[in-house]
C-alpha positions as a LaTeX table, in Angstrom:
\begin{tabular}{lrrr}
\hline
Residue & $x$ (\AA) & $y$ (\AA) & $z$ (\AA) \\
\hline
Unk1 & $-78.21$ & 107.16 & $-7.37$ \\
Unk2 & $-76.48$ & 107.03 & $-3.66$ \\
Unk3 & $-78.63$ & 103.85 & $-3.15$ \\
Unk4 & $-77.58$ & 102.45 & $-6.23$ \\
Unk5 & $-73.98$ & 102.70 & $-5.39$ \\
Unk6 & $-74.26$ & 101.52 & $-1.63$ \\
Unk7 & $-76.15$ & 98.38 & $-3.29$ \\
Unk8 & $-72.90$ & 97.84 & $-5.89$ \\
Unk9 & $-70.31$ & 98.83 & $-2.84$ \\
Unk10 & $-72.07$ & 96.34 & $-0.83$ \\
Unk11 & $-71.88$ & 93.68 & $-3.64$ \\
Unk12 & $-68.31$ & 94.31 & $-3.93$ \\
Unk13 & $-68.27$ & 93.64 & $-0.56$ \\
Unk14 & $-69.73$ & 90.55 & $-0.27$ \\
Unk15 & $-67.96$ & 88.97 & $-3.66$ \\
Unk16 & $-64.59$ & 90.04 & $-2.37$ \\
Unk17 & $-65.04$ & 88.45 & 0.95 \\
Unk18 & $-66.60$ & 85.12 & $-0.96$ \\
Unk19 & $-63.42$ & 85.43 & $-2.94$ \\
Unk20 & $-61.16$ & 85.76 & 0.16 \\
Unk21 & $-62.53$ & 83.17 & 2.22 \\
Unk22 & $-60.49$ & 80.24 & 3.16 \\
Unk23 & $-60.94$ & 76.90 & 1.99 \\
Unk24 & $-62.85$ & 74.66 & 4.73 \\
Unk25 & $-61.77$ & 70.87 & 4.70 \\
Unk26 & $-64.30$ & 68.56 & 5.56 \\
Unk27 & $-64.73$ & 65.38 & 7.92 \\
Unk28 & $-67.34$ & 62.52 & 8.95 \\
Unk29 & $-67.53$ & 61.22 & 12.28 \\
Unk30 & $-66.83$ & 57.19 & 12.23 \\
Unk31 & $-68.36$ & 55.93 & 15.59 \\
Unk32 & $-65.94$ & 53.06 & 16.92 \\
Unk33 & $-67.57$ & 52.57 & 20.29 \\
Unk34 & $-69.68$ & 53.99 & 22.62 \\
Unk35 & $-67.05$ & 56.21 & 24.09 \\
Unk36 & $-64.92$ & 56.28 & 21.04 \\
Unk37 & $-65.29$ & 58.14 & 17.31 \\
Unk38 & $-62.68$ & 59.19 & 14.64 \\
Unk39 & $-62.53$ & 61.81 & 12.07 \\
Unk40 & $-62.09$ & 61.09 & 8.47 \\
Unk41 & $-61.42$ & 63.20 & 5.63 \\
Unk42 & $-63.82$ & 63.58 & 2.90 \\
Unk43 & $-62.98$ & 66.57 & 1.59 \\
Unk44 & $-59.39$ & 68.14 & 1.31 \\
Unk45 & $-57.98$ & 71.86 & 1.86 \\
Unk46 & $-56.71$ & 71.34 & $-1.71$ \\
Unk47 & $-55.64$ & 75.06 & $-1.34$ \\
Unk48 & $-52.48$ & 76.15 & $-3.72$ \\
Unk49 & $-48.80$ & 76.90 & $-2.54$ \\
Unk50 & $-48.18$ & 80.32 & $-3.78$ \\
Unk51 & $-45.51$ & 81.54 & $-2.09$ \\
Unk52 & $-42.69$ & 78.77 & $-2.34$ \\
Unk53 & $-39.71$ & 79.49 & 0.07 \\
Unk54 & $-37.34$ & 76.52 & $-1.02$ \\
Unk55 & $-34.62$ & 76.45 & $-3.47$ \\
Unk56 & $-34.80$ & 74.25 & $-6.53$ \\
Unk57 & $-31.80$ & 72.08 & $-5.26$ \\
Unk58 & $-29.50$ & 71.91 & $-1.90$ \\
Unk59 & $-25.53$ & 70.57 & $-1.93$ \\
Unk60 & $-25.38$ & 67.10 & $-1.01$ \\
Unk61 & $-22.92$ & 66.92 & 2.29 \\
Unk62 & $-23.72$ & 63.40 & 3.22 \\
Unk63 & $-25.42$ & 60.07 & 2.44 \\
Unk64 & $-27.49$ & 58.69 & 1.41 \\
Unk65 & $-28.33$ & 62.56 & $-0.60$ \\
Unk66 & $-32.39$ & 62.57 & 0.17 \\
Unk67 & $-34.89$ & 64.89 & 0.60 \\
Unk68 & $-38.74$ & 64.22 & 1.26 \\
Unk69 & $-40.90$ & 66.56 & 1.80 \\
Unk70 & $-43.12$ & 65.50 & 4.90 \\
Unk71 & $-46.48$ & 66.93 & 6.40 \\
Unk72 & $-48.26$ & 66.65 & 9.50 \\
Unk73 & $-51.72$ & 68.18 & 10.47 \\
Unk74 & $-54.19$ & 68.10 & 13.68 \\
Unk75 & $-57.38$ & 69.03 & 14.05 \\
Unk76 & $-59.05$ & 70.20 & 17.25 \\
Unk77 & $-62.50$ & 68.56 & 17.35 \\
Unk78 & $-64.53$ & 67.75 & 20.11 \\
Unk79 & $-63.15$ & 65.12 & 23.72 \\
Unk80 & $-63.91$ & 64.15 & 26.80 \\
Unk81 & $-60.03$ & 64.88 & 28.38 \\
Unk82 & $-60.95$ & 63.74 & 31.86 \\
Unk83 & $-61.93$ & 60.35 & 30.98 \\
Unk84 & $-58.34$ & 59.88 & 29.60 \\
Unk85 & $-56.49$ & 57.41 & 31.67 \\
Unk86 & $-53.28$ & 58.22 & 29.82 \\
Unk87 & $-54.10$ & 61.81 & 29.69 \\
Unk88 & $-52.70$ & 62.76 & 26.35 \\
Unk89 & $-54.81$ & 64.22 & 23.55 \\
Unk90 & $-55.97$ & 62.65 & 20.56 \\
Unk91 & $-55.73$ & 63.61 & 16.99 \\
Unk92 & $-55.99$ & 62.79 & 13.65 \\
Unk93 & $-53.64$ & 60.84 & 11.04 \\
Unk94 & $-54.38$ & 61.78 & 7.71 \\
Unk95 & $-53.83$ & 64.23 & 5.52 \\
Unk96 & $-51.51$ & 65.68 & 2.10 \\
Unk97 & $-48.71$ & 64.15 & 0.41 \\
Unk98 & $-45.51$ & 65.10 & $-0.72$ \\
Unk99 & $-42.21$ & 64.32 & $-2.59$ \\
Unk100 & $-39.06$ & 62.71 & $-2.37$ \\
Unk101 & $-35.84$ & 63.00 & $-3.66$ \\
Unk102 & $-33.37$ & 60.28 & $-3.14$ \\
Unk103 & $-29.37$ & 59.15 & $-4.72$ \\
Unk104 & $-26.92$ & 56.86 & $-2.68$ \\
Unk105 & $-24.07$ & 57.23 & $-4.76$ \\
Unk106 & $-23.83$ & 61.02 & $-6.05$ \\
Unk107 & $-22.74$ & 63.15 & $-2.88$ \\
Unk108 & $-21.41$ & 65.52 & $-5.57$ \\
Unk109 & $-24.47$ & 65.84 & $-7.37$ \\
Unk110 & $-27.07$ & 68.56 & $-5.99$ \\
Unk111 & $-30.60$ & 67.39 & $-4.72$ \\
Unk112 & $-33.35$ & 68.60 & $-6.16$ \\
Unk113 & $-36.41$ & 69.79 & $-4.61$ \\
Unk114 & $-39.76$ & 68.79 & $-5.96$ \\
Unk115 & $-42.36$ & 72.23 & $-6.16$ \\
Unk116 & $-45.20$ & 71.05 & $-3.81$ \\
Unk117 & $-48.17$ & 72.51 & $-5.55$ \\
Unk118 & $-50.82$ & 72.58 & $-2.81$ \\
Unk119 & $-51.32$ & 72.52 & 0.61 \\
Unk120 & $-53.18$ & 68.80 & 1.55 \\
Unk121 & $-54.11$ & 67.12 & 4.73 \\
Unk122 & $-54.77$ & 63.46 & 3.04 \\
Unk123 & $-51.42$ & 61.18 & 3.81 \\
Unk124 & $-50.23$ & 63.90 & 6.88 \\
Unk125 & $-49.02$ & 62.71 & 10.03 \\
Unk126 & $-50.39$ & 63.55 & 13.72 \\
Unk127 & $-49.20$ & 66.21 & 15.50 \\
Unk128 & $-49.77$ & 65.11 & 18.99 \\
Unk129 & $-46.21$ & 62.48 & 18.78 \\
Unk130 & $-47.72$ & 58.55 & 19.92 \\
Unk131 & $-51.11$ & 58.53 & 20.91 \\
Unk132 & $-53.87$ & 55.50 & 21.17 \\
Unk133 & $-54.68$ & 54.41 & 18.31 \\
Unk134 & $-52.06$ & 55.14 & 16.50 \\
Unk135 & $-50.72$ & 52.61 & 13.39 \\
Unk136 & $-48.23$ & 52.23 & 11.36 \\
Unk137 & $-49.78$ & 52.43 & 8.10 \\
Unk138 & $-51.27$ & 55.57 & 6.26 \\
Unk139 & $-54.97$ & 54.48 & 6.29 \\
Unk140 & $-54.32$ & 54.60 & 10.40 \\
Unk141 & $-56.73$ & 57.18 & 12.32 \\
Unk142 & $-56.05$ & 58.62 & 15.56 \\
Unk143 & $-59.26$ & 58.34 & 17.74 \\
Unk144 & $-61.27$ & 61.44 & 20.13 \\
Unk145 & $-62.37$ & 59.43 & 23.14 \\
Unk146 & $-66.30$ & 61.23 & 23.64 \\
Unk147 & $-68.84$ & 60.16 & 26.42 \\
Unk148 & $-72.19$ & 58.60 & 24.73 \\
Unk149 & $-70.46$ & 59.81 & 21.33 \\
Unk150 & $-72.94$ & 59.43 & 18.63 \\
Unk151 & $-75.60$ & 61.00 & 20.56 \\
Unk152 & $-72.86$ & 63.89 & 21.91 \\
Unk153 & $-72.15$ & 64.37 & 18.75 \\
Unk154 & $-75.15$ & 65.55 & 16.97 \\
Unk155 & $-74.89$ & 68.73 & 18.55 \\
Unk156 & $-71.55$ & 69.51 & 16.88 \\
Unk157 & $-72.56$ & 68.66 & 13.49 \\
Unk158 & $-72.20$ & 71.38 & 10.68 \\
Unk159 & $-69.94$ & 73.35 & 13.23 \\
Unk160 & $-66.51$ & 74.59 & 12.26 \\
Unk161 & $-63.48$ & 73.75 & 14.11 \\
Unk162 & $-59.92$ & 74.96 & 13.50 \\
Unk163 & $-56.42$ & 72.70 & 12.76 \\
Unk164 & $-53.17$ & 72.98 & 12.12 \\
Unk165 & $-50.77$ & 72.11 & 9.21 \\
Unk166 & $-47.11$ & 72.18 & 8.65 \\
Unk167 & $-44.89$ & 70.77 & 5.83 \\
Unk168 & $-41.12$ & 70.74 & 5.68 \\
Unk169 & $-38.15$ & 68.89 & 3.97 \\
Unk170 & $-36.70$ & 66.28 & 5.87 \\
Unk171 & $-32.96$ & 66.28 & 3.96 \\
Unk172 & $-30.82$ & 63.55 & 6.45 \\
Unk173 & $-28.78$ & 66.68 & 7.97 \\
Unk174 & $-27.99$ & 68.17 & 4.20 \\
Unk175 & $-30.05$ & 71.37 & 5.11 \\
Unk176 & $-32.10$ & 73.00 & 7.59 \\
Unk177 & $-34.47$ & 74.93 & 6.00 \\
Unk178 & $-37.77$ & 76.39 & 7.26 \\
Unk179 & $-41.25$ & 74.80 & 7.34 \\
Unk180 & $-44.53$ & 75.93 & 6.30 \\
Unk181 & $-47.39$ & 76.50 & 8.91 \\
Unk182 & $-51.25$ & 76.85 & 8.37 \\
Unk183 & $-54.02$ & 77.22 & 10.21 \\
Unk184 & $-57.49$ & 75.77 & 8.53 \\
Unk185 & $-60.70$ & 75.90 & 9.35 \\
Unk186 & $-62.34$ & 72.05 & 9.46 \\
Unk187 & $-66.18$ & 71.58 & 9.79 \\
Unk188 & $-67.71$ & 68.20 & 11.38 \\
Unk189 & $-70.59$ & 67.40 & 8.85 \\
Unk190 & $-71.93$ & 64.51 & 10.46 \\
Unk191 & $-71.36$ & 61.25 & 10.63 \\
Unk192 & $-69.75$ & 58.77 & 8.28 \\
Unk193 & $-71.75$ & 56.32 & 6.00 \\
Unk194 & $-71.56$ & 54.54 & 2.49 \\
Unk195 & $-72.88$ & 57.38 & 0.63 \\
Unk196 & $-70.12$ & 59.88 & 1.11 \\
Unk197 & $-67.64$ & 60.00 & $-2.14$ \\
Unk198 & $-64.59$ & 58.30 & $-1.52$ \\
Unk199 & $-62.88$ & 59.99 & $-4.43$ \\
Unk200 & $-63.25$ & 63.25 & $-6.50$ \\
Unk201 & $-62.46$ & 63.82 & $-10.25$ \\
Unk202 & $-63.03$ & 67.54 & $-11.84$ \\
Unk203 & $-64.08$ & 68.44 & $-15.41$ \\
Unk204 & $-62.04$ & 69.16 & $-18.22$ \\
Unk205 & $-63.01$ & 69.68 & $-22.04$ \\
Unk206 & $-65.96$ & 71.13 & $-23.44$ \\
Unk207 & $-67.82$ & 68.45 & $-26.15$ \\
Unk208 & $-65.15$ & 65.73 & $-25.60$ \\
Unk209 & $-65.55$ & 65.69 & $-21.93$ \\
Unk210 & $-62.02$ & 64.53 & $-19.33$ \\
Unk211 & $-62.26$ & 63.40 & $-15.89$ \\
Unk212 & $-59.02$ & 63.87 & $-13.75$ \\
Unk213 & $-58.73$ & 62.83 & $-10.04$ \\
Unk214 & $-58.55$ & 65.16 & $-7.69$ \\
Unk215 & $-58.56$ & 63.17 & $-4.35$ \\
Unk216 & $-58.72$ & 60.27 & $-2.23$ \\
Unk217 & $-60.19$ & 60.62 & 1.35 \\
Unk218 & $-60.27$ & 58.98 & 4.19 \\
Unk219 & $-63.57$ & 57.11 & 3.57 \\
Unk220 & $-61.95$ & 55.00 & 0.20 \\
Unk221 & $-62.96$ & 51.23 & 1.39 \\
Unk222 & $-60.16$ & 48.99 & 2.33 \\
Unk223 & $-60.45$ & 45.48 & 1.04 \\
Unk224 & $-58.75$ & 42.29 & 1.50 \\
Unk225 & $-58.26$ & 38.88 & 0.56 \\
Unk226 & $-57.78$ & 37.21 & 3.73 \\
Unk227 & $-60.54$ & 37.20 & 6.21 \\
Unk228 & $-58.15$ & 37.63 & 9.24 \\
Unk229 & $-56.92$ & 40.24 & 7.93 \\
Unk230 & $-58.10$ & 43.98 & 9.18 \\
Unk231 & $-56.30$ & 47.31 & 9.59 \\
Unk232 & $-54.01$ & 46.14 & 12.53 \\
Unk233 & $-50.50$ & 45.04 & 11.72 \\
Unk234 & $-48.56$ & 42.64 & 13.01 \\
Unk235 & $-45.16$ & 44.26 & 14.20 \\
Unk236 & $-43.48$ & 40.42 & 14.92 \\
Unk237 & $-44.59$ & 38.55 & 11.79 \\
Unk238 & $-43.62$ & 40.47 & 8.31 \\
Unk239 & $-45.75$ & 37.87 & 6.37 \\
Unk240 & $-49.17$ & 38.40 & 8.45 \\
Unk241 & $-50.40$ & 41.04 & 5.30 \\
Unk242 & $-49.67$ & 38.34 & 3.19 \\
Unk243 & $-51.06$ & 35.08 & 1.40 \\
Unk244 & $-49.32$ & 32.11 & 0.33 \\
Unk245 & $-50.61$ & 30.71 & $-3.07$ \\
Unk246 & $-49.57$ & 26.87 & $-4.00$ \\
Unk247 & $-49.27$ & 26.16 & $-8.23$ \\
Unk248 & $-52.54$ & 27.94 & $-8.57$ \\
Unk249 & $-53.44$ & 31.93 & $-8.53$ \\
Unk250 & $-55.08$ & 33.94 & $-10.14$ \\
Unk251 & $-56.64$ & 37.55 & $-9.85$ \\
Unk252 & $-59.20$ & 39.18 & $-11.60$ \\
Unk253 & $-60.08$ & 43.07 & $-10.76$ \\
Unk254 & $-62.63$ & 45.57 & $-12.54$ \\
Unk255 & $-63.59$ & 49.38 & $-11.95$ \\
Unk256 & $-67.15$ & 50.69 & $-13.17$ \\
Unk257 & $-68.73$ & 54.16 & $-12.87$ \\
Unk258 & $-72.69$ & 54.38 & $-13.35$ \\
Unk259 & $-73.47$ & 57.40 & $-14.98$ \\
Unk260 & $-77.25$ & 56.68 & $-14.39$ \\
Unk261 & $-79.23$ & 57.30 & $-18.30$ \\
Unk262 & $-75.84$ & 57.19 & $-20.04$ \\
Unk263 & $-75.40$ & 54.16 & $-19.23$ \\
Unk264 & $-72.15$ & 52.44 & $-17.30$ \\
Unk265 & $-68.72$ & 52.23 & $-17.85$ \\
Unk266 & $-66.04$ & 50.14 & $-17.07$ \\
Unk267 & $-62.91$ & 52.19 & $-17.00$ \\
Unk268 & $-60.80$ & 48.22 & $-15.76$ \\
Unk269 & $-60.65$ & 45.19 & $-16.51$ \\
Unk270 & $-57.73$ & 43.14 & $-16.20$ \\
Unk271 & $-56.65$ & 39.73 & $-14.74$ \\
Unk272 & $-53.06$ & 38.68 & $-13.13$ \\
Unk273 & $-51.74$ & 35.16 & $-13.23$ \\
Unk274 & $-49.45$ & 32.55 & $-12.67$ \\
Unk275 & $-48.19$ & 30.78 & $-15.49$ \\
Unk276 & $-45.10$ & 29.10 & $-13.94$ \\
Unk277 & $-47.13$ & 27.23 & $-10.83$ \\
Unk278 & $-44.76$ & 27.65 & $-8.30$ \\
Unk279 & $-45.38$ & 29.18 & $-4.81$ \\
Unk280 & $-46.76$ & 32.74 & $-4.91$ \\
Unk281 & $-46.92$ & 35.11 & $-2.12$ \\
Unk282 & $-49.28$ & 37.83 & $-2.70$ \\
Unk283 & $-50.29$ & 41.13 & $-0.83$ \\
Unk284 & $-53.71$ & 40.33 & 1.11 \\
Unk285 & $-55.08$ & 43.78 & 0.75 \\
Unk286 & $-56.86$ & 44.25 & $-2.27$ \\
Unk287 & $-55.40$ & 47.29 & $-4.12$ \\
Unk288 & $-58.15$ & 48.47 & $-6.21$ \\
Unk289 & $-57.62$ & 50.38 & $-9.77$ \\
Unk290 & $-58.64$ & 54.11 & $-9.32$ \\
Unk291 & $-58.16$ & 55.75 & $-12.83$ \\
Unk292 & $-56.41$ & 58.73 & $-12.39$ \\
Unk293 & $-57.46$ & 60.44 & $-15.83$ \\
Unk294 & $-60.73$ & 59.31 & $-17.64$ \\
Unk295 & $-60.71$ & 60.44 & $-21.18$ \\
Unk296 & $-62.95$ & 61.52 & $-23.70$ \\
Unk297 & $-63.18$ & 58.11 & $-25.59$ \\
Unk298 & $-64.75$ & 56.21 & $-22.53$ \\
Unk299 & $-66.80$ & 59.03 & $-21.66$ \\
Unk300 & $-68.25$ & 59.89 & $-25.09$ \\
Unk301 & $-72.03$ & 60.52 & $-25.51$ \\
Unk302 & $-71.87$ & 62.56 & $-21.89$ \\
Unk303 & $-72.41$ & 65.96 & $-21.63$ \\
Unk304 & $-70.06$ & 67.83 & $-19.27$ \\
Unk305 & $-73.01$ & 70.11 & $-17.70$ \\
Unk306 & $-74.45$ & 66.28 & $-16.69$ \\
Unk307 & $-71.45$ & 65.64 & $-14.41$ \\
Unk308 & $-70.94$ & 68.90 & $-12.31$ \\
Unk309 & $-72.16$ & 68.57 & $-8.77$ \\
Unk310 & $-72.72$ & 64.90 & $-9.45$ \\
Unk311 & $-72.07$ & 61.60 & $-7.12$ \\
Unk312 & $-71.01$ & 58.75 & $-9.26$ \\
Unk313 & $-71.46$ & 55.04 & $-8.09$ \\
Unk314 & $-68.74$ & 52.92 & $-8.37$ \\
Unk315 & $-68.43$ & 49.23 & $-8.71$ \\
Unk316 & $-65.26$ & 47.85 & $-7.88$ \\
Unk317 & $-65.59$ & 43.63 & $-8.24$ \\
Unk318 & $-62.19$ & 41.98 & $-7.04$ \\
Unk319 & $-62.03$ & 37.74 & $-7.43$ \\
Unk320 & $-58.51$ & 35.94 & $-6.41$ \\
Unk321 & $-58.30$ & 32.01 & $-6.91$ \\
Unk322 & $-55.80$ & 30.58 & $-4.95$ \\
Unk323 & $-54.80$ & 27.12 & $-4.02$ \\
Unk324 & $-58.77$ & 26.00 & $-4.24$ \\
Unk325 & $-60.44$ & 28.50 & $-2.83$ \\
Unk326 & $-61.89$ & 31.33 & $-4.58$ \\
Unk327 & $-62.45$ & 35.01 & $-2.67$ \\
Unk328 & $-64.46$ & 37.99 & $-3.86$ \\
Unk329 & $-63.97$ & 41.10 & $-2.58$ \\
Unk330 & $-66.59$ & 43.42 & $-3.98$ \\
Unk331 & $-67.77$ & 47.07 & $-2.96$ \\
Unk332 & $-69.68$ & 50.23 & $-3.77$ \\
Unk333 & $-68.44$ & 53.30 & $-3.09$ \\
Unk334 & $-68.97$ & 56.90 & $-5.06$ \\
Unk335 & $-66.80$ & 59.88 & $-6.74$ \\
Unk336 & $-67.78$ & 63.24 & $-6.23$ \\
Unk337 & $-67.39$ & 65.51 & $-9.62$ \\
Unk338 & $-66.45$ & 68.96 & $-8.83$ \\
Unk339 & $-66.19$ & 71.52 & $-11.09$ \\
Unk340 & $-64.18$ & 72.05 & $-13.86$ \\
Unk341 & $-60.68$ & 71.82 & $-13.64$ \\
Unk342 & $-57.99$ & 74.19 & $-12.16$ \\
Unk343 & $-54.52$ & 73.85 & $-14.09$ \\
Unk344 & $-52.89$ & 71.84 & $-10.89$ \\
Unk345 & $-55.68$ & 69.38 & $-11.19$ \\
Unk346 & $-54.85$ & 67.86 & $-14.63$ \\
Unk347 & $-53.07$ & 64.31 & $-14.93$ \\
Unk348 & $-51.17$ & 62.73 & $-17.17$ \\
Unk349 & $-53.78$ & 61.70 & $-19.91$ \\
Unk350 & $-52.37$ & 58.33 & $-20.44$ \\
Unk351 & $-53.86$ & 54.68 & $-20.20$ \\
Unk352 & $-53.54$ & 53.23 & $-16.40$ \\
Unk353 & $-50.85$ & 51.61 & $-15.46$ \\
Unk354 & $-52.57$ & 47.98 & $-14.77$ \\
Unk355 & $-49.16$ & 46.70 & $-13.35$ \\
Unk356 & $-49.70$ & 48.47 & $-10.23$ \\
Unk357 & $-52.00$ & 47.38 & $-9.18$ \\
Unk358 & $-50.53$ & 43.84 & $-9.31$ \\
Unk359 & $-50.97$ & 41.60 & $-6.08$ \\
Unk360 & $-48.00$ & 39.40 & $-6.32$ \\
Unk361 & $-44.75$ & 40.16 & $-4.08$ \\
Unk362 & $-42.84$ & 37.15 & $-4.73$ \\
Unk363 & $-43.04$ & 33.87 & $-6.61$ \\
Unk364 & $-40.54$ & 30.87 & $-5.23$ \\
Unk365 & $-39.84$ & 27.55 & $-5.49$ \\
Unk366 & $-38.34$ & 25.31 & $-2.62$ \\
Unk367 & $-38.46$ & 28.68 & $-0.58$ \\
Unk368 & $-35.58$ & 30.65 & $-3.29$ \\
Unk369 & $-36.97$ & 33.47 & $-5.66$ \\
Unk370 & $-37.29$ & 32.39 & $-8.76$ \\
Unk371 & $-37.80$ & 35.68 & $-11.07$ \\
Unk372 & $-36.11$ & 38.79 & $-11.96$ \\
Unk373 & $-37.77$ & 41.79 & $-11.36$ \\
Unk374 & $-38.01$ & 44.87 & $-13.98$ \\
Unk375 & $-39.47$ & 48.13 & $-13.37$ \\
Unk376 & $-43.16$ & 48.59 & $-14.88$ \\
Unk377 & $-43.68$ & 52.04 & $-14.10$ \\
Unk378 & $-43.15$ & 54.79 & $-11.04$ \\
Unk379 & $-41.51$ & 53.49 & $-8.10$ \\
Unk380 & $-43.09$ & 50.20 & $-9.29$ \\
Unk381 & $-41.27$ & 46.73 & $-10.38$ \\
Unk382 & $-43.09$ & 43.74 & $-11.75$ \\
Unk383 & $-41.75$ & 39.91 & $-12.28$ \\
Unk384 & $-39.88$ & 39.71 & $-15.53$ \\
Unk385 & $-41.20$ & 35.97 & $-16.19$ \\
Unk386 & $-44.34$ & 33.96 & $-14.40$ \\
Unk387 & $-46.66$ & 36.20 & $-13.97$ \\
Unk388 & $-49.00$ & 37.21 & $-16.87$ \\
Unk389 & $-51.16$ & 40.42 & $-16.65$ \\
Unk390 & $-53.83$ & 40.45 & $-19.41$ \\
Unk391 & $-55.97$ & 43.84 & $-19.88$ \\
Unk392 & $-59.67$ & 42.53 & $-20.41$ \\
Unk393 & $-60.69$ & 45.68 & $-21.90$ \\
Unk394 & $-61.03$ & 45.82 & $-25.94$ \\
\hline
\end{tabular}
């Protein structure tokens, strides 16, 4: 009977402390050079925000009345320090998101503060101030300078290292309130290739099975139209991320998940084009259609115990005619399904939003703009005349 309850004290034990552990965020070595690597995220701290500290709103004393809520994380894997010339110490830029509040014209109005539901590293900014390697935009990765560093690294694979994550409200002098701080573990899994999921949905609904996204990470491929164009940007020339179209463009963009013996499905299909002919300047980088929900209608026929643990292809086939030349952009990449669903996972089960996903950012003629523009969703505005967007999909 005493050895009976040891054994169920011990179990206790060991399910409290599984219970209790912390959340471990995941990265993949990319190998840049021989002396060279960088960290990407594949797999998020994700971890809730129970204990909010912030008020729901703060008195606007100045303008413009804004308040975004801003996050910055490091993580402290292996580097060679002495064989930095510059001496400083390189980190990582990615990580979580955040909100923003925003009014030009109400300083008498309050300024409402978003609830940040979880703690996440994707979209965070480095710690370590202006480093090497360091870019403007948010798929930018700082870079650990490592002697020999794929070989160096194999030793350090599966380890776990520790970071460091803050988020506070930046409110243009309207506030000073307190940030949040967090230290996380972060383990090095190895290094990056093709097969690691680029996204990650969860599981909702028992027969009439719901995908919701979950994530991004670091490892989502980055496509574009031009073949001079890469991840650098060009400070002096505003146009360089851009493409100049002449009477003719058109785009045409789908999204398809294999789901092996239940066959594929193609959650996008859409195509974007000019119907005025005049000159259109587009956005070179391809922005590719992620659903955000997946309901039960496209995924009928699929049990939900089929998904969990699963890695999903995905084809994502991108074709732009412009002037006479025709680009495709294709790539494979996979999603990750977790398990099922927490509450703060669930999205807003509505049809995509095919509009944003739109390449065009202007359309002139004789170098003056030519449209009005109207919003077509969040923070997004679309060309009131011009530019048809057809959806493909029956």
């Amino acid at each position: 009977m005493k050895l009976r309850n040891v054994c169920l004290v011990c179990l206790w034990l060991a399910l409290h402390a599984f219970a209790a552990s912390p959340r471990v965020a995941e990265y993949c070595a990319e190998i840049v050079d021989d002396s060279t690597y960088r960290p990407l995220l594949i797999k998020d701290l994700d971890e809730p925000i129970k204990d909010w500290i912030y008020p729901d709103s703060i008195p606007c004393e100045r303008t413009p009345c804004q308040a975004s809520w801003e996050t910055e994380s490091k993580v402290f894997f292996p580097y060679d320090i002495e064989c930095r010339e510059d001496g400083l110490l390189a980190g990582l830029f990615g990580g979580g998101g955040g909100g923003l509040a925003f009014c030009t014209h109400c300083p008498k109005r309050p300024i409402k503060l978003q609830r940040i539901e979880k703690i996440k590293l994707y979209g965070s900014k480095d710690m370590n101030g202006c480093c090497r390697g360091l870019q403007k935009d948010e798929f930018s990765r700082r870079t650990f300078h490592l002697r020999n560093a794929r070989e160096t690294l194999k030793a350090f694979y599966g380890m776990t290292f520790w970071g460091k994550w803050s988020g506070e409200w930046e409110t243009n002098g309207n506030a000073d309130l307190p940030p949040m701080e967090r230290d996380f573990p972060a383990k090095l899994v190895g290094e990056c290739n093709d097969t690691i999921p680029a996204v990650e949905y969860c599981v909702s609904g028992g027969k009439n099975v719901e995908l919701h996204l979950v994530d991004y990470y670091d490892v989502l491929p980055r496509l574009f139209f031009s073949d001079g164009n890469n991840e650098k940007d060009d400070e002096e020339n505003e146009d360089a991320n851009k493409m100049i179209c002449e009477g003719t463009m058109r785009v045409e963009k789908s999204y398809e998940m294999d789901f092996g013996k239940y066959g594929k499905r193609t959650l996008a299909h859409f195509v974007e084009q000019d119907t005025c002919h005049l000159t259109n300047i587009i956005a070179t980088e391809v922005y590719i259609p992620i659903p955000k929900f997946i309901g039960a209608d496209v995924l009928k026929g699929i049990p939900a115990k089929s998904l969990y643990g699963k890695r999903i292809p995905i084809s994502s086939k991108n074709i732009l005619n412009c002037n006479f030349d025709t680009v495709e952009r294709n790539v494979q990449f996979y999603a990750r399904i977790g398990g099922k669903c927490g509450k703060l996972d669930l999205q807003k089960k509505e049809k995509m939003n095919i509009f944003e996903f739109e390449q065009i950012e202007d359309i002139r003629h004789h170098t003056e703009n030519m449209v009005h523009w109207i919003s077509c969703g969040d923070d997004f505005v679309c060309p009131l005349s011009c530019i048809e967007v057809k959806d493909m999909l029956p």
